[in-house]
Amino acid sequence: MADLGFKTTAPVASGKPADFTAVFYREYALLARNRVNLILGLTPMLVYLLLVNTSLGNVVGNITYRGETLPFAVFLLPMVLAMSVVSASGTTGMAMFQEEMSGVSTQLWSWPLRRSRFLAGKLLAGVSLVLAQSLLALAVAAIIFDYPFHASHWIWLLLALVLSSVAFNGLYLAAAVLISDYRTFMVLTSVSVPVLVFAAPSLSTSQQLPTVLRWISTVNPVSYAVTGMRDAAIFGLGKAWPSLVVLAVVAIVANFVAGRALLRRTRNL
């Protein structure tokens, strides 16, 4: 008689790349389909691009920056892009609060989803939205104003824009994860956007800032975003790389902190 035996073995974990795709699509839809978040992200960019630029352009005239005489529209462009990046980054954090308050987060974790894929999808979707809104700002600016940038300088400007998007998306996502109260995060976002932008060499050079603001600008990440994009567009990588290195470090540290905090937070759901 044949001996019938049964052996039990541990199930082999199979990769499910579709999980990441589903999470990315879900997160992007959550961010992109919220009209309030999109308006909050796009309005400051359009206001400063169209109103501030056109109203102050004739008053300020040309600005001397590192030995180069620049039209005000050229000098202001990095500030408009930085405003777009910071404003759009704040919307990614707000979306996470909306997700938790609606109970979607609890339902999401009832599915056997790997936290690493959830984290990667959320981060990538947030960065993609921030970058898309910032590229829209750049496209609108390029259509309205004539920028005398070399073709290669446009590439370095886009690199600086990408690094800025990754860095500030990580910073605001980390703040949203570490702050438990939605209203506190709303106040932080509303206050931090103008403070960060105007405590940086956005409308003037660093030398023209008051002493206190000059000190603050040295630890202000927006300063490196504005300076990096401005130097990249005007001079190329040769003068922009110090600011780009700082942005890269901020991006790595901010997204690492956001990732670790987000993983800890999901364990408590």
Short mmCIF file of C-alpha atoms in Angstrom, two decimals:
data_model
loop_
_atom_site.label_atom_id
_atom_site.label_comp_id
_atom_site.label_asym_id
_atom_site.label_seq_id
_atom_site.Cartn_x
_atom_site.Cartn_y
_atom_site.Cartn_z
CA MET A 1 0.00 0.00 0.00
CA ALA A 2 1.34 3.42 -0.91
CA ASP A 3 2.25 5.64 1.97
CA LEU A 4 0.32 8.87 1.77
CA GLY A 5 2.11 11.70 3.48
CA PHE A 6 1.55 15.41 3.64
CA LYS A 7 4.21 18.02 4.07
CA THR A 8 3.67 21.62 4.99
CA THR A 9 5.95 24.28 3.62
CA ALA A 10 5.94 28.01 4.09
CA PRO A 11 4.24 29.84 1.26
CA VAL A 12 6.55 31.55 -1.13
CA ALA A 13 6.06 35.28 -1.21
CA SER A 14 5.38 36.40 -4.71
CA GLY A 15 6.07 39.88 -5.90
CA LYS A 16 3.11 41.96 -6.91
CA PRO A 17 4.31 44.93 -8.92
CA ALA A 18 0.64 45.61 -9.69
CA ASP A 19 0.30 46.71 -6.05
CA PHE A 20 2.65 49.61 -6.68
CA THR A 21 0.82 50.58 -9.89
CA ALA A 22 -2.53 50.51 -8.11
CA VAL A 23 -1.24 52.59 -5.20
CA PHE A 24 0.38 55.12 -7.54
CA TYR A 25 -2.80 55.50 -9.58
CA ARG A 26 -4.91 55.79 -6.44
CA GLU A 27 -2.66 58.42 -4.86
CA TYR A 28 -2.38 60.43 -8.05
CA ALA A 29 -6.16 60.35 -8.54
CA LEU A 30 -6.66 61.39 -4.92
CA LEU A 31 -4.41 64.42 -5.43
CA ALA A 32 -5.24 65.40 -8.98
CA ARG A 33 -9.04 65.10 -8.73
CA ASN A 34 -9.31 67.32 -5.66
CA ARG A 35 -10.13 70.70 -7.15
CA VAL A 36 -9.52 72.55 -3.89
CA ASN A 37 -5.99 71.19 -3.62
CA LEU A 38 -5.26 71.99 -7.25
CA ILE A 39 -6.54 75.55 -6.88
CA LEU A 40 -4.47 76.07 -3.73
CA GLY A 41 -1.40 74.79 -5.55
CA LEU A 42 -1.86 76.76 -8.80
CA THR A 43 -3.28 80.08 -7.60
CA PRO A 44 -0.13 81.49 -5.90
CA MET A 45 1.97 80.60 -8.94
CA LEU A 46 -0.38 82.33 -11.37
CA VAL A 47 -0.78 85.39 -9.14
CA TYR A 48 2.95 85.98 -8.81
CA LEU A 49 3.67 85.10 -12.42
CA LEU A 50 1.04 87.33 -13.98
CA LEU A 51 0.37 90.09 -11.44
CA VAL A 52 3.61 90.60 -9.52
CA ASN A 53 5.78 90.18 -12.56
CA THR A 54 3.81 92.55 -14.77
CA SER A 55 3.12 95.13 -12.03
CA LEU A 56 6.65 95.32 -10.66
CA GLY A 57 8.50 94.75 -13.91
CA ASN A 58 8.26 98.38 -15.06
CA VAL A 59 8.93 99.71 -11.56
CA VAL A 60 11.97 97.61 -10.70
CA GLY A 61 13.46 97.44 -14.17
CA ASN A 62 16.68 95.50 -14.51
CA ILE A 63 18.52 93.78 -11.65
CA THR A 64 22.25 93.16 -11.44
CA TYR A 65 22.95 89.61 -10.36
CA ARG A 66 26.51 88.24 -10.16
CA GLY A 67 27.75 90.73 -12.70
CA GLU A 68 24.87 90.13 -15.12
CA THR A 69 22.11 92.66 -15.82
CA LEU A 70 18.80 90.80 -15.93
CA PRO A 71 15.24 91.86 -16.71
CA PHE A 72 12.99 91.54 -13.70
CA ALA A 73 10.94 88.81 -15.41
CA VAL A 74 14.07 86.65 -15.72
CA PHE A 75 15.14 87.30 -12.13
CA LEU A 76 11.65 86.55 -10.77
CA LEU A 77 11.13 83.23 -12.59
CA PRO A 78 12.88 81.03 -9.95
CA MET A 79 10.78 82.65 -7.23
CA VAL A 80 7.56 81.80 -9.13
CA LEU A 81 8.72 78.21 -9.61
CA ALA A 82 9.68 77.92 -5.93
CA MET A 83 6.27 79.26 -4.91
CA SER A 84 4.63 76.66 -7.15
CA VAL A 85 6.75 73.84 -5.69
CA VAL A 86 6.13 74.80 -2.06
CA SER A 87 2.39 75.38 -2.52
CA ALA A 88 1.86 72.12 -4.41
CA SER A 89 3.90 70.19 -1.85
CA GLY A 90 1.57 71.32 0.90
CA THR A 91 -1.39 69.76 -0.93
CA THR A 92 0.19 66.29 -0.77
CA GLY A 93 0.23 66.47 3.02
CA MET A 94 -3.38 67.68 3.16
CA ALA A 95 -4.46 64.74 1.03
CA MET A 96 -3.08 62.32 3.60
CA PHE A 97 -5.18 63.90 6.37
CA GLN A 98 -8.28 63.71 4.18
CA GLU A 99 -7.51 60.05 3.57
CA GLU A 100 -7.31 59.25 7.28
CA MET A 101 -10.34 61.30 8.32
CA SER A 102 -12.51 59.54 5.73
CA GLY A 103 -11.43 56.11 7.02
CA VAL A 104 -9.84 55.13 3.71
CA SER A 105 -6.50 54.41 5.37
CA THR A 106 -8.00 51.74 7.60
CA GLN A 107 -9.78 50.13 4.67
CA LEU A 108 -6.60 50.25 2.61
CA TRP A 109 -4.59 48.32 5.19
CA SER A 110 -7.20 45.59 5.39
CA TRP A 111 -5.70 44.47 2.08
CA PRO A 112 -2.36 42.58 2.23
CA LEU A 113 -0.36 45.45 0.80
CA ARG A 114 3.34 45.81 1.35
CA ARG A 115 4.19 49.00 3.15
CA SER A 116 7.22 49.56 0.93
CA ARG A 117 5.03 49.65 -2.19
CA PHE A 118 2.49 51.87 -0.48
CA LEU A 119 5.26 54.25 0.54
CA ALA A 120 6.87 54.28 -2.92
CA GLY A 121 3.53 54.88 -4.61
CA LYS A 122 2.59 57.73 -2.29
CA LEU A 123 5.97 59.46 -2.59
CA LEU A 124 6.13 59.11 -6.36
CA ALA A 125 2.56 60.31 -6.86
CA GLY A 126 3.16 63.36 -4.68
CA VAL A 127 6.40 64.26 -6.45
CA SER A 128 4.74 63.77 -9.84
CA LEU A 129 1.92 66.17 -9.00
CA VAL A 130 4.28 68.79 -7.59
CA LEU A 131 6.51 68.50 -10.64
CA ALA A 132 3.55 68.64 -13.03
CA GLN A 133 2.24 71.87 -11.48
CA SER A 134 5.73 73.37 -11.50
CA LEU A 135 6.26 72.44 -15.16
CA LEU A 136 2.94 74.09 -15.92
CA ALA A 137 4.23 77.26 -14.26
CA LEU A 138 7.40 77.05 -16.33
CA ALA A 139 5.45 76.50 -19.56
CA VAL A 140 3.13 79.45 -18.89
CA ALA A 141 6.11 81.67 -18.05
CA ALA A 142 7.98 80.61 -21.20
CA ILE A 143 4.96 81.42 -23.36
CA ILE A 144 4.27 84.84 -21.84
CA PHE A 145 7.82 86.08 -21.34
CA ASP A 146 10.88 85.83 -23.57
CA TYR A 147 13.65 84.17 -21.58
CA PRO A 148 17.14 84.41 -23.11
CA PHE A 149 18.36 81.07 -21.74
CA HIS A 150 20.78 78.78 -23.51
CA ALA A 151 19.32 75.39 -24.48
CA SER A 152 21.61 73.51 -22.08
CA HIS A 153 20.68 75.91 -19.27
CA TRP A 154 17.03 74.90 -19.67
CA ILE A 155 18.09 71.33 -18.92
CA TRP A 156 19.89 72.34 -15.72
CA LEU A 157 16.90 74.48 -14.75
CA LEU A 158 14.65 71.43 -15.11
CA LEU A 159 17.09 69.40 -12.99
CA ALA A 160 16.98 72.04 -10.26
CA LEU A 161 13.17 72.06 -10.50
CA VAL A 162 13.02 68.27 -10.10
CA LEU A 163 15.33 68.32 -7.07
CA SER A 164 13.26 71.11 -5.52
CA SER A 165 10.05 69.16 -6.09
CA VAL A 166 11.44 66.00 -4.49
CA ALA A 167 12.90 67.93 -1.55
CA PHE A 168 9.79 69.95 -0.63
CA ASN A 169 7.40 67.09 -1.24
CA GLY A 170 9.45 65.11 1.29
CA LEU A 171 9.53 67.99 3.77
CA TYR A 172 5.77 68.58 3.76
CA LEU A 173 4.96 64.89 3.72
CA ALA A 174 7.22 64.40 6.75
CA ALA A 175 5.47 67.30 8.49
CA ALA A 176 2.06 65.81 7.69
CA VAL A 177 3.06 62.44 9.08
CA LEU A 178 4.63 63.83 12.25
CA ILE A 179 1.75 66.25 12.98
CA SER A 180 -1.42 64.49 14.10
CA ASP A 181 -3.82 67.44 13.99
CA TYR A 182 -5.17 68.52 10.60
CA ARG A 183 -5.80 72.12 11.65
CA THR A 184 -2.24 72.50 12.92
CA PHE A 185 -0.91 71.31 9.58
CA MET A 186 -3.23 73.72 7.73
CA VAL A 187 -1.90 76.63 9.77
CA LEU A 188 1.68 75.46 9.27
CA THR A 189 1.20 75.23 5.51
CA SER A 190 -0.53 78.61 5.20
CA VAL A 191 2.13 80.39 7.26
CA SER A 192 5.21 78.56 6.03
CA VAL A 193 4.69 79.16 2.31
CA PRO A 194 5.02 82.99 2.35
CA VAL A 195 7.60 82.92 5.17
CA LEU A 196 9.87 80.46 3.35
CA VAL A 197 9.55 82.22 0.00
CA PHE A 198 10.07 85.78 1.21
CA ALA A 199 12.80 84.87 3.72
CA ALA A 200 14.88 83.83 0.72
CA PRO A 201 16.57 85.83 -2.05
CA SER A 202 13.41 85.67 -4.15
CA LEU A 203 12.71 89.31 -5.01
CA SER A 204 16.23 90.59 -4.38
CA THR A 205 19.77 89.30 -4.13
CA SER A 206 21.15 87.91 -0.87
CA GLN A 207 23.26 91.03 -0.36
CA GLN A 208 20.15 93.23 -0.47
CA LEU A 209 18.30 91.28 2.22
CA PRO A 210 18.16 92.72 5.76
CA THR A 211 20.70 91.19 8.11
CA VAL A 212 18.19 89.01 9.99
CA LEU A 213 16.65 87.68 6.77
CA ARG A 214 20.12 87.02 5.41
CA TRP A 215 20.84 84.81 8.42
CA ILE A 216 17.53 83.01 8.03
CA SER A 217 18.11 82.50 4.32
CA THR A 218 21.23 80.43 5.00
CA VAL A 219 19.11 77.70 6.63
CA ASN A 220 16.06 78.23 4.46
CA PRO A 221 15.73 75.43 1.86
CA VAL A 222 13.83 77.75 -0.48
CA SER A 223 17.00 79.86 -0.75
CA TYR A 224 18.83 76.96 -2.34
CA ALA A 225 15.89 76.17 -4.62
CA VAL A 226 15.68 79.77 -5.85
CA THR A 227 19.44 80.21 -6.15
CA GLY A 228 19.90 76.82 -7.79
CA MET A 229 17.24 77.44 -10.43
CA ARG A 230 18.42 81.01 -11.02
CA ASP A 231 22.08 80.06 -11.42
CA ALA A 232 21.21 77.04 -13.55
CA ALA A 233 19.12 79.12 -15.94
CA ILE A 234 21.55 82.03 -16.22
CA PHE A 235 25.02 80.50 -15.80
CA GLY A 236 24.57 76.74 -16.15
CA LEU A 237 25.82 73.93 -13.92
CA GLY A 238 29.17 75.60 -13.19
CA LYS A 239 27.68 77.99 -10.63
CA ALA A 240 24.50 76.11 -9.78
CA TRP A 241 26.00 72.87 -8.49
CA PRO A 242 26.54 73.96 -4.82
CA SER A 243 22.84 74.74 -4.43
CA LEU A 244 21.87 71.57 -6.30
CA VAL A 245 23.99 69.47 -3.93
CA VAL A 246 22.20 71.02 -0.94
CA LEU A 247 18.83 70.34 -2.55
CA ALA A 248 19.82 66.72 -3.19
CA VAL A 249 20.82 66.26 0.47
CA VAL A 250 17.56 67.84 1.66
CA ALA A 251 15.60 65.59 -0.70
CA ILE A 252 17.29 62.42 0.56
CA VAL A 253 16.99 63.30 4.26
CA ALA A 254 13.40 64.62 4.01
CA ASN A 255 12.06 61.63 2.11
CA PHE A 256 13.90 59.21 4.41
CA VAL A 257 12.33 60.85 7.47
CA ALA A 258 8.92 60.92 5.77
CA GLY A 259 9.21 57.27 4.82
CA ARG A 260 10.20 56.09 8.29
CA ALA A 261 7.51 58.19 9.96
CA LEU A 262 4.87 57.00 7.50
CA LEU A 263 5.74 53.35 8.12
CA ARG A 264 5.46 53.88 11.89
CA ARG A 265 2.13 55.63 11.46
CA THR A 266 0.63 52.85 9.34
CA ARG A 267 1.43 50.31 12.05
CA ASN A 268 -0.96 52.14 14.37
CA LEU A 269 -3.89 52.10 11.95
#
